[in-house]
PDB file of N, CA and C in Angstrom:
ATOM      1  N   MET A   1     -17.620 123.656 105.993  1.00 63.00           N
ATOM      2  CA  MET A   1     -16.655 123.296 104.994  1.00 63.00           C
ATOM      3  C   MET A   1     -15.289 123.716 105.519  1.00 63.00           C
ATOM      4  N   LEU A   2     -14.315 122.816 105.423  1.00 66.00           N
ATOM      5  CA  LEU A   2     -12.952 123.129 105.819  1.00 66.00           C
ATOM      6  C   LEU A   2     -12.151 123.551 104.598  1.00 66.00           C
ATOM      7  N   VAL A   3     -11.366 124.607 104.743  1.00 69.00           N
ATOM      8  CA  VAL A   3     -10.537 125.113 103.656  1.00 69.00           C
ATOM      9  C   VAL A   3      -9.132 125.335 104.194  1.00 69.00           C
ATOM     10  N   TRP A   4      -8.119 124.936 103.417  1.00 70.00           N
ATOM     11  CA  TRP A   4      -6.731 125.156 103.801  1.00 70.00           C
ATOM     12  C   TRP A   4      -6.345 126.545 103.322  1.00 70.00           C
ATOM     13  N   SER A   5      -5.896 127.405 104.238  1.00 71.00           N
ATOM     14  CA  SER A   5      -5.551 128.774 103.874  1.00 71.00           C
ATOM     15  C   SER A   5      -4.366 129.239 104.696  1.00 71.00           C
ATOM     16  N   GLY A   6      -3.271 129.537 104.034  1.00 73.00           N
ATOM     17  CA  GLY A   6      -2.102 130.081 104.719  1.00 73.00           C
ATOM     18  C   GLY A   6      -1.519 129.170 105.775  1.00 73.00           C
ATOM     19  N   GLY A   7      -1.596 127.860 105.585  1.00 70.00           N
ATOM     20  CA  GLY A   7      -1.032 126.925 106.543  1.00 70.00           C
ATOM     21  C   GLY A   7      -1.976 126.549 107.677  1.00 70.00           C
ATOM     22  N   PHE A   8      -3.206 127.036 107.641  1.00 67.00           N
ATOM     23  CA  PHE A   8      -4.180 126.725 108.689  1.00 67.00           C
ATOM     24  C   PHE A   8      -5.496 126.310 108.044  1.00 67.00           C
ATOM     25  N   THR A   9      -6.276 125.534 108.776  1.00 65.00           N
ATOM     26  CA  THR A   9      -7.610 125.207 108.283  1.00 65.00           C
ATOM     27  C   THR A   9      -8.581 126.262 108.784  1.00 65.00           C
ATOM     28  N   GLN A  10      -9.486 126.641 107.920  1.00 68.00           N
ATOM     29  CA  GLN A  10     -10.537 127.572 108.291  1.00 68.00           C
ATOM     30  C   GLN A  10     -11.874 126.912 108.002  1.00 68.00           C
ATOM     31  N   ARG A  11     -12.843 127.164 108.831  1.00 66.00           N
ATOM     32  CA  ARG A  11     -14.170 126.587 108.643  1.00 66.00           C
ATOM     33  C   ARG A  11     -15.119 127.676 108.191  1.00 66.00           C
ATOM     34  N   TYR A  12     -15.856 127.374 107.136  1.00 64.00           N
ATOM     35  CA  TYR A  12     -16.851 128.304 106.617  1.00 64.00           C
ATOM     36  C   TYR A  12     -18.233 127.711 106.825  1.00 64.00           C
ATOM     37  N   TYR A  13     -19.187 128.561 107.088  1.00 62.00           N
ATOM     38  CA  TYR A  13     -20.554 128.132 107.335  1.00 62.00           C
ATOM     39  C   TYR A  13     -21.435 128.590 106.194  1.00 62.00           C
ATOM     40  N   TRP A  14     -22.546 127.913 106.020  1.00 63.00           N
ATOM     41  CA  TRP A  14     -23.496 128.311 105.003  1.00 63.00           C
ATOM     42  C   TRP A  14     -24.847 128.530 105.642  1.00 63.00           C
ATOM     43  N   GLU A  15     -25.726 129.120 104.877  1.00 64.00           N
ATOM     44  CA  GLU A  15     -27.073 129.375 105.375  1.00 64.00           C
ATOM     45  C   GLU A  15     -27.861 128.074 105.392  1.00 64.00           C
ATOM     46  N   ASP A  16     -28.943 128.061 106.164  1.00 63.00           N
ATOM     47  CA  ASP A  16     -29.734 126.843 106.303  1.00 63.00           C
ATOM     48  C   ASP A  16     -30.262 126.340 104.960  1.00 63.00           C
ATOM     49  N   GLY A  17     -30.622 127.239 104.075  1.00 67.00           N
ATOM     50  CA  GLY A  17     -31.153 126.830 102.780  1.00 67.00           C
ATOM     51  C   GLY A  17     -30.120 126.167 101.892  1.00 67.00           C
ATOM     52  N   GLU A  18     -28.845 126.363 102.175  1.00 66.00           N
ATOM     53  CA  GLU A  18     -27.783 125.784 101.364  1.00 66.00           C
ATOM     54  C   GLU A  18     -27.273 124.461 101.916  1.00 66.00           C
ATOM     55  N   SER A  19     -27.733 124.044 103.072  1.00 68.00           N
ATOM     56  CA  SER A  19     -27.156 122.859 103.708  1.00 68.00           C
ATOM     57  C   SER A  19     -27.457 121.579 102.940  1.00 68.00           C
ATOM     58  N   GLU A  20     -28.632 121.480 102.304  1.00 73.00           N
ATOM     59  CA  GLU A  20     -28.975 120.250 101.594  1.00 73.00           C
ATOM     60  C   GLU A  20     -28.013 119.994 100.443  1.00 73.00           C
ATOM     61  N   ILE A  21     -27.696 121.015  99.671  1.00 75.00           N
ATOM     62  CA  ILE A  21     -26.787 120.820  98.538  1.00 75.00           C
ATOM     63  C   ILE A  21     -25.369 120.555  99.022  1.00 75.00           C
ATOM     64  N   GLY A  22     -24.977 121.173 100.134  1.00 74.00           N
ATOM     65  CA  GLY A  22     -23.651 120.913 100.684  1.00 74.00           C
ATOM     66  C   GLY A  22     -23.511 119.480 101.158  1.00 74.00           C
ATOM     67  N   ILE A  23     -24.536 118.950 101.797  1.00 77.00           N
ATOM     68  CA  ILE A  23     -24.514 117.563 102.254  1.00 77.00           C
ATOM     69  C   ILE A  23     -24.522 116.626 101.049  1.00 77.00           C
ATOM     70  N   GLY A  24     -25.291 116.974 100.024  1.00 82.00           N
ATOM     71  CA  GLY A  24     -25.322 116.162  98.802  1.00 82.00           C
ATOM     72  C   GLY A  24     -23.956 116.086  98.136  1.00 82.00           C
ATOM     73  N   PHE A  25     -23.287 117.238  98.021  1.00 84.00           N
ATOM     74  CA  PHE A  25     -21.947 117.241  97.445  1.00 84.00           C
ATOM     75  C   PHE A  25     -20.970 116.447  98.312  1.00 84.00           C
ATOM     76  N   ALA A  26     -21.106 116.535  99.611  1.00 83.00           N
ATOM     77  CA  ALA A  26     -20.212 115.790 100.506  1.00 83.00           C
ATOM     78  C   ALA A  26     -20.401 114.290 100.342  1.00 83.00           C
ATOM     79  N   VAL A  27     -21.648 113.839 100.263  1.00 87.00           N
ATOM     80  CA  VAL A  27     -21.920 112.408 100.102  1.00 87.00           C
ATOM     81  C   VAL A  27     -21.386 111.921  98.757  1.00 87.00           C
ATOM     82  N   ILE A  28     -21.636 112.681  97.700  1.00 91.00           N
ATOM     83  CA  ILE A  28     -21.126 112.302  96.378  1.00 91.00           C
ATOM     84  C   ILE A  28     -19.600 112.262  96.389  1.00 91.00           C
ATOM     85  N   SER A  29     -18.974 113.232  97.031  1.00 89.00           N
ATOM     86  CA  SER A  29     -17.509 113.261  97.110  1.00 89.00           C
ATOM     87  C   SER A  29     -16.967 112.052  97.862  1.00 89.00           C
ATOM     88  N   LEU A  30     -17.618 111.667  98.950  1.00 90.00           N
ATOM     89  CA  LEU A  30     -17.154 110.498  99.701  1.00 90.00           C
ATOM     90  C   LEU A  30     -17.326 109.213  98.894  1.00 90.00           C
ATOM     91  N   VAL A  31     -18.414 109.100  98.139  1.00 92.00           N
ATOM     92  CA  VAL A  31     -18.627 107.909  97.302  1.00 92.00           C
ATOM     93  C   VAL A  31     -17.559 107.843  96.202  1.00 92.00           C
ATOM     94  N   VAL A  32     -17.260 108.972  95.574  1.00 93.00           N
ATOM     95  CA  VAL A  32     -16.218 109.012  94.541  1.00 93.00           C
ATOM     96  C   VAL A  32     -14.864 108.668  95.158  1.00 93.00           C
ATOM     97  N   TRP A  33     -14.580 109.197  96.347  1.00 91.00           N
ATOM     98  CA  TRP A  33     -13.315 108.892  97.019  1.00 91.00           C
ATOM     99  C   TRP A  33     -13.186 107.394  97.285  1.00 91.00           C
ATOM    100  N   VAL A  34     -14.248 106.756  97.778  1.00 92.00           N
ATOM    101  CA  VAL A  34     -14.203 105.314  98.052  1.00 92.00           C
ATOM    102  C   VAL A  34     -13.964 104.545  96.759  1.00 92.00           C
ATOM    103  N   ALA A  35     -14.635 104.940  95.676  1.00 92.00           N
ATOM    104  CA  ALA A  35     -14.464 104.252  94.401  1.00 92.00           C
ATOM    105  C   ALA A  35     -13.021 104.383  93.898  1.00 92.00           C
ATOM    106  N   VAL A  36     -12.459 105.582  93.979  1.00 91.00           N
ATOM    107  CA  VAL A  36     -11.082 105.788  93.532  1.00 91.00           C
ATOM    108  C   VAL A  36     -10.104 105.045  94.442  1.00 91.00           C
ATOM    109  N   LEU A  37     -10.373 105.001  95.730  1.00 89.00           N
ATOM    110  CA  LEU A  37      -9.507 104.280  96.666  1.00 89.00           C
ATOM    111  C   LEU A  37      -9.499 102.792  96.353  1.00 89.00           C
ATOM    112  N   VAL A  38     -10.679 102.206  96.150  1.00 88.00           N
ATOM    113  CA  VAL A  38     -10.760 100.774  95.834  1.00 88.00           C
ATOM    114  C   VAL A  38     -10.072 100.497  94.498  1.00 88.00           C
ATOM    115  N   TRP A  39     -10.316 101.353  93.520  1.00 87.00           N
ATOM    116  CA  TRP A  39      -9.695 101.182  92.207  1.00 87.00           C
ATOM    117  C   TRP A  39      -8.172 101.253  92.315  1.00 87.00           C
ATOM    118  N   SER A  40      -7.645 102.193  93.087  1.00 83.00           N
ATOM    119  CA  SER A  40      -6.197 102.329  93.216  1.00 83.00           C
ATOM    120  C   SER A  40      -5.575 101.125  93.913  1.00 83.00           C
ATOM    121  N   VAL A  41      -6.268 100.549  94.882  1.00 82.00           N
ATOM    122  CA  VAL A  41      -5.753  99.341  95.546  1.00 82.00           C
ATOM    123  C   VAL A  41      -5.685  98.194  94.550  1.00 82.00           C
ATOM    124  N   PHE A  42      -6.728  98.037  93.717  1.00 81.00           N
ATOM    125  CA  PHE A  42      -6.706  96.975  92.708  1.00 81.00           C
ATOM    126  C   PHE A  42      -5.603  97.205  91.679  1.00 81.00           C
ATOM    127  N   VAL A  43      -5.361  98.453  91.308  1.00 80.00           N
ATOM    128  CA  VAL A  43      -4.297  98.755  90.346  1.00 80.00           C
ATOM    129  C   VAL A  43      -2.936  98.436  90.956  1.00 80.00           C
ATOM    130  N   LEU A  44      -2.723  98.826  92.216  1.00 76.00           N
ATOM    131  CA  LEU A  44      -1.439  98.543  92.852  1.00 76.00           C
ATOM    132  C   LEU A  44      -1.208  97.044  93.053  1.00 76.00           C
ATOM    133  N   ARG A  45      -2.261  96.302  93.302  1.00 76.00           N
ATOM    134  CA  ARG A  45      -2.112  94.867  93.539  1.00 76.00           C
ATOM    135  C   ARG A  45      -2.182  94.042  92.271  1.00 76.00           C
ATOM    136  N   GLY A  46      -2.495  94.651  91.151  1.00 76.00           N
ATOM    137  CA  GLY A  46      -2.586  93.918  89.887  1.00 76.00           C
ATOM    138  C   GLY A  46      -1.352  94.132  89.039  1.00 76.00           C
ATOM    139  N   GLY A  47      -1.415  93.641  87.828  1.00 67.00           N
ATOM    140  CA  GLY A  47      -0.326  93.860  86.881  1.00 67.00           C
ATOM    141  C   GLY A  47       0.902  93.038  87.185  1.00 67.00           C
ATOM    142  N   SER A  48       2.057  93.574  86.821  1.00 62.00           N
ATOM    143  CA  SER A  48       3.309  92.829  86.953  1.00 62.00           C
ATOM    144  C   SER A  48       3.758  92.685  88.407  1.00 62.00           C
ATOM    145  N   LEU A  49       3.221  93.499  89.299  1.00 64.00           N
ATOM    146  CA  LEU A  49       3.610  93.423  90.711  1.00 64.00           C
ATOM    147  C   LEU A  49       2.587  92.669  91.562  1.00 64.00           C
ATOM    148  N   ALA A  50       1.763  91.852  90.935  1.00 65.00           N
ATOM    149  CA  ALA A  50       0.653  91.209  91.642  1.00 65.00           C
ATOM    150  C   ALA A  50       1.118  90.377  92.842  1.00 65.00           C
ATOM    151  N   ASP A  51       2.228  89.677  92.700  1.00 72.00           N
ATOM    152  CA  ASP A  51       2.696  88.809  93.783  1.00 72.00           C
ATOM    153  C   ASP A  51       3.756  89.465  94.650  1.00 72.00           C
ATOM    154  N   SER A  52       3.989  90.753  94.461  1.00 78.00           N
ATOM    155  CA  SER A  52       5.034  91.451  95.186  1.00 78.00           C
ATOM    156  C   SER A  52       4.566  91.844  96.578  1.00 78.00           C
ATOM    157  N   ARG A  53       5.398  91.597  97.543  1.00 83.00           N
ATOM    158  CA  ARG A  53       5.084  92.012  98.915  1.00 83.00           C
ATOM    159  C   ARG A  53       5.086  93.540  99.019  1.00 83.00           C
ATOM    160  N   ASN A  54       5.980  94.190  98.251  1.00 81.00           N
ATOM    161  CA  ASN A  54       6.037  95.652  98.259  1.00 81.00           C
ATOM    162  C   ASN A  54       4.734  96.267  97.754  1.00 81.00           C
ATOM    163  N   ALA A  55       4.130  95.668  96.729  1.00 79.00           N
ATOM    164  CA  ALA A  55       2.863  96.189  96.197  1.00 79.00           C
ATOM    165  C   ALA A  55       1.759  96.039  97.226  1.00 79.00           C
ATOM    166  N   ARG A  56       1.716  94.902  97.896  1.00 82.00           N
ATOM    167  CA  ARG A  56       0.691  94.708  98.936  1.00 82.00           C
ATOM    168  C   ARG A  56       0.889  95.691 100.076  1.00 82.00           C
ATOM    169  N   THR A  57       2.133  95.877 100.491  1.00 85.00           N
ATOM    170  CA  THR A  57       2.423  96.811 101.580  1.00 85.00           C
ATOM    171  C   THR A  57       2.099  98.243 101.176  1.00 85.00           C
ATOM    172  N   ALA A  58       2.512  98.643  99.978  1.00 82.00           N
ATOM    173  CA  ALA A  58       2.261 100.007  99.507  1.00 82.00           C
ATOM    174  C   ALA A  58       0.772 100.281  99.393  1.00 82.00           C
ATOM    175  N   SER A  59       0.006  99.332  98.845  1.00 83.00           N
ATOM    176  CA  SER A  59      -1.433  99.563  98.705  1.00 83.00           C
ATOM    177  C   SER A  59      -2.111  99.661 100.065  1.00 83.00           C
ATOM    178  N   THR A  60      -1.676  98.845 101.016  1.00 86.00           N
ATOM    179  CA  THR A  60      -2.268  98.891 102.355  1.00 86.00           C
ATOM    180  C   THR A  60      -1.913 100.187 103.069  1.00 86.00           C
ATOM    181  N   VAL A  61      -0.657 100.592 102.992  1.00 90.00           N
ATOM    182  CA  VAL A  61      -0.215 101.815 103.669  1.00 90.00           C
ATOM    183  C   VAL A  61      -0.888 103.045 103.062  1.00 90.00           C
ATOM    184  N   LEU A  62      -0.902 103.134 101.738  1.00 87.00           N
ATOM    185  CA  LEU A  62      -1.519 104.295 101.089  1.00 87.00           C
ATOM    186  C   LEU A  62      -3.025 104.353 101.347  1.00 87.00           C
ATOM    187  N   ALA A  63      -3.698 103.206 101.325  1.00 89.00           N
ATOM    188  CA  ALA A  63      -5.129 103.188 101.634  1.00 89.00           C
ATOM    189  C   ALA A  63      -5.356 103.605 103.088  1.00 89.00           C
ATOM    190  N   GLY A  64      -4.519 103.129 103.995  1.00 91.00           N
ATOM    191  CA  GLY A  64      -4.643 103.510 105.408  1.00 91.00           C
ATOM    192  C   GLY A  64      -4.438 104.998 105.631  1.00 91.00           C
ATOM    193  N   ILE A  65      -3.440 105.567 104.960  1.00 93.00           N
ATOM    194  CA  ILE A  65      -3.193 107.006 105.083  1.00 93.00           C
ATOM    195  C   ILE A  65      -4.375 107.793 104.535  1.00 93.00           C
ATOM    196  N   SER A  66      -4.880 107.375 103.393  1.00 92.00           N
ATOM    197  CA  SER A  66      -6.027 108.061 102.784  1.00 92.00           C
ATOM    198  C   SER A  66      -7.248 108.013 103.700  1.00 92.00           C
ATOM    199  N   ILE A  67      -7.521 106.848 104.252  1.00 92.00           N
ATOM    200  CA  ILE A  67      -8.666 106.705 105.162  1.00 92.00           C
ATOM    201  C   ILE A  67      -8.472 107.569 106.402  1.00 92.00           C
ATOM    202  N   ALA A  68      -7.269 107.574 106.959  1.00 93.00           N
ATOM    203  CA  ALA A  68      -7.006 108.373 108.161  1.00 93.00           C
ATOM    204  C   ALA A  68      -7.191 109.869 107.885  1.00 93.00           C
ATOM    205  N   VAL A  69      -6.683 110.339 106.754  1.00 91.00           N
ATOM    206  CA  VAL A  69      -6.821 111.767 106.422  1.00 91.00           C
ATOM    207  C   VAL A  69      -8.290 112.150 106.269  1.00 91.00           C
ATOM    208  N   VAL A  70      -9.048 111.342 105.548  1.00 90.00           N
ATOM    209  CA  VAL A  70     -10.465 111.663 105.339  1.00 90.00           C
ATOM    210  C   VAL A  70     -11.233 111.601 106.657  1.00 90.00           C
ATOM    211  N   LEU A  71     -10.945 110.611 107.496  1.00 90.00           N
ATOM    212  CA  LEU A  71     -11.632 110.528 108.791  1.00 90.00           C
ATOM    213  C   LEU A  71     -11.314 111.732 109.675  1.00 90.00           C
ATOM    214  N   VAL A  72     -10.047 112.147 109.707  1.00 89.00           N
ATOM    215  CA  VAL A  72      -9.675 113.307 110.521  1.00 89.00           C
ATOM    216  C   VAL A  72     -10.384 114.559 110.015  1.00 89.00           C
ATOM    217  N   LEU A  73     -10.419 114.753 108.693  1.00 83.00           N
ATOM    218  CA  LEU A  73     -11.106 115.925 108.145  1.00 83.00           C
ATOM    219  C   LEU A  73     -12.603 115.891 108.424  1.00 83.00           C
ATOM    220  N   CYS A  74     -13.214 114.703 108.316  1.00 82.00           N
ATOM    221  CA  CYS A  74     -14.646 114.587 108.634  1.00 82.00           C
ATOM    222  C   CYS A  74     -14.903 114.893 110.110  1.00 82.00           C
ATOM    223  N   LEU A  75     -14.059 114.369 110.984  1.00 84.00           N
ATOM    224  CA  LEU A  75     -14.225 114.631 112.414  1.00 84.00           C
ATOM    225  C   LEU A  75     -13.990 116.102 112.741  1.00 84.00           C
ATOM    226  N   MET A  76     -13.029 116.733 112.066  1.00 79.00           N
ATOM    227  CA  MET A  76     -12.798 118.154 112.296  1.00 79.00           C
ATOM    228  C   MET A  76     -14.003 118.976 111.845  1.00 79.00           C
ATOM    229  N   THR A  77     -14.594 118.597 110.735  1.00 74.00           N
ATOM    230  CA  THR A  77     -15.749 119.332 110.223  1.00 74.00           C
ATOM    231  C   THR A  77     -16.949 119.182 111.144  1.00 74.00           C
ATOM    232  N   ILE A  78     -17.184 117.968 111.610  1.00 76.00           N
ATOM    233  CA  ILE A  78     -18.360 117.713 112.456  1.00 76.00           C
ATOM    234  C   ILE A  78     -18.139 118.207 113.881  1.00 76.00           C
ATOM    235  N   GLY A  79     -16.930 118.002 114.413  1.00 76.00           N
ATOM    236  CA  GLY A  79     -16.689 118.283 115.820  1.00 76.00           C
ATOM    237  C   GLY A  79     -16.200 119.676 116.137  1.00 76.00           C
ATOM    238  N   TRP A  80     -15.943 120.482 115.138  1.00 70.00           N
ATOM    239  CA  TRP A  80     -15.439 121.832 115.360  1.00 70.00           C
ATOM    240  C   TRP A  80     -16.520 122.654 116.045  1.00 70.00           C
ATOM    241  N   PRO A  81     -16.222 123.319 117.149  1.00 68.00           N
ATOM    242  CA  PRO A  81     -17.274 124.088 117.841  1.00 68.00           C
ATOM    243  C   PRO A  81     -17.718 125.294 117.010  1.00 68.00           C
ATOM    244  N   GLU A  82     -18.970 125.610 117.141  1.00 65.00           N
ATOM    245  CA  GLU A  82     -19.528 126.766 116.437  1.00 65.00           C
ATOM    246  C   GLU A  82     -18.935 128.044 117.029  1.00 65.00           C
ATOM    247  N   PRO A  83     -18.619 129.009 116.184  1.00 64.00           N
ATOM    248  CA  PRO A  83     -18.079 130.262 116.718  1.00 64.00           C
ATOM    249  C   PRO A  83     -19.166 131.054 117.430  1.00 64.00           C
ATOM    250  N   PRO A  84     -18.801 131.868 118.391  1.00 64.00           N
ATOM    251  CA  PRO A  84     -19.822 132.685 119.044  1.00 64.00           C
ATOM    252  C   PRO A  84     -20.429 133.667 118.045  1.00 64.00           C
ATOM    253  N   SER A  85     -21.703 133.894 118.177  1.00 61.00           N
ATOM    254  CA  SER A  85     -22.399 134.787 117.262  1.00 61.00           C
ATOM    255  C   SER A  85     -22.038 136.239 117.555  1.00 61.00           C
ATOM    256  N   GLU A  86     -21.957 137.039 116.498  1.00 63.00           N
ATOM    257  CA  GLU A  86     -21.698 138.461 116.683  1.00 63.00           C
ATOM    258  C   GLU A  86     -22.934 139.177 117.223  1.00 63.00           C
ATOM    259  N   HIS A  87     -24.095 138.581 116.970  1.00 62.00           N
ATOM    260  CA  HIS A  87     -25.361 139.162 117.426  1.00 62.00           C
ATOM    261  C   HIS A  87     -26.142 138.089 118.173  1.00 62.00           C
ATOM    262  N   PRO A  88     -25.770 137.833 119.432  1.00 62.00           N
ATOM    263  CA  PRO A  88     -26.445 136.756 120.158  1.00 62.00           C
ATOM    264  C   PRO A  88     -27.911 137.092 120.426  1.00 62.00           C
ATOM    265  N   SER A  89     -28.709 136.047 120.461  1.00 64.00           N
ATOM    266  CA  SER A  89     -30.132 136.219 120.770  1.00 64.00           C
ATOM    267  C   SER A  89     -30.296 136.489 122.251  1.00 64.00           C
ATOM    268  N   PRO A  90     -31.286 137.305 122.597  1.00 64.00           N
ATOM    269  CA  PRO A  90     -31.534 137.536 124.034  1.00 64.00           C
ATOM    270  C   PRO A  90     -32.144 136.280 124.654  1.00 64.00           C
ATOM    271  N   PRO A  91     -31.937 136.084 125.937  1.00 67.00           N
ATOM    272  CA  PRO A  91     -32.547 134.931 126.597  1.00 67.00           C
ATOM    273  C   PRO A  91     -34.065 134.980 126.466  1.00 67.00           C
ATOM    274  N   TRP A  92     -34.689 133.816 126.466  1.00 67.00           N
ATOM    275  CA  TRP A  92     -36.146 133.744 126.358  1.00 67.00           C
ATOM    276  C   TRP A  92     -36.816 134.474 127.504  1.00 67.00           C
ATOM    277  N   ASN A  93     -37.982 135.010 127.219  1.00 57.00           N
ATOM    278  CA  ASN A  93     -38.828 135.727 128.184  1.00 57.00           C
ATOM    279  C   ASN A  93     -38.203 137.011 128.692  1.00 57.00           C
ATOM    280  N   ARG A  94     -37.263 137.533 127.941  1.00 58.00           N
ATOM    281  CA  ARG A  94     -36.683 138.823 128.308  1.00 58.00           C
ATOM    282  C   ARG A  94     -36.687 139.715 127.096  1.00 58.00           C
ATOM    283  N   ALA A  95     -37.012 140.950 127.296  1.00 53.00           N
ATOM    284  CA  ALA A  95     -37.086 141.874 126.162  1.00 53.00           C
ATOM    285  C   ALA A  95     -35.813 142.658 126.023  1.00 53.00           C
TER     286      ALA A  95
END
């Protein structure tokens, strides 16, 4: 999980037993984000500004920024290297 703290991102880890619920919350969050993104594009392109070039441009730019931010955060979460363990395991076949 990435958290913004003091101007920097920090990554927190969970135990193996907690990973299923964390993945479930992440999937639900991404589905809600997609639904809100699609809804916001329809709102920006509808109404009194339906034929406006500015509305089309604004909806495209804002959707693009939103997608880019979420993709970068997902890539940072997945691609961030694991920190070295404080208690490393001994090599196999050695006591």
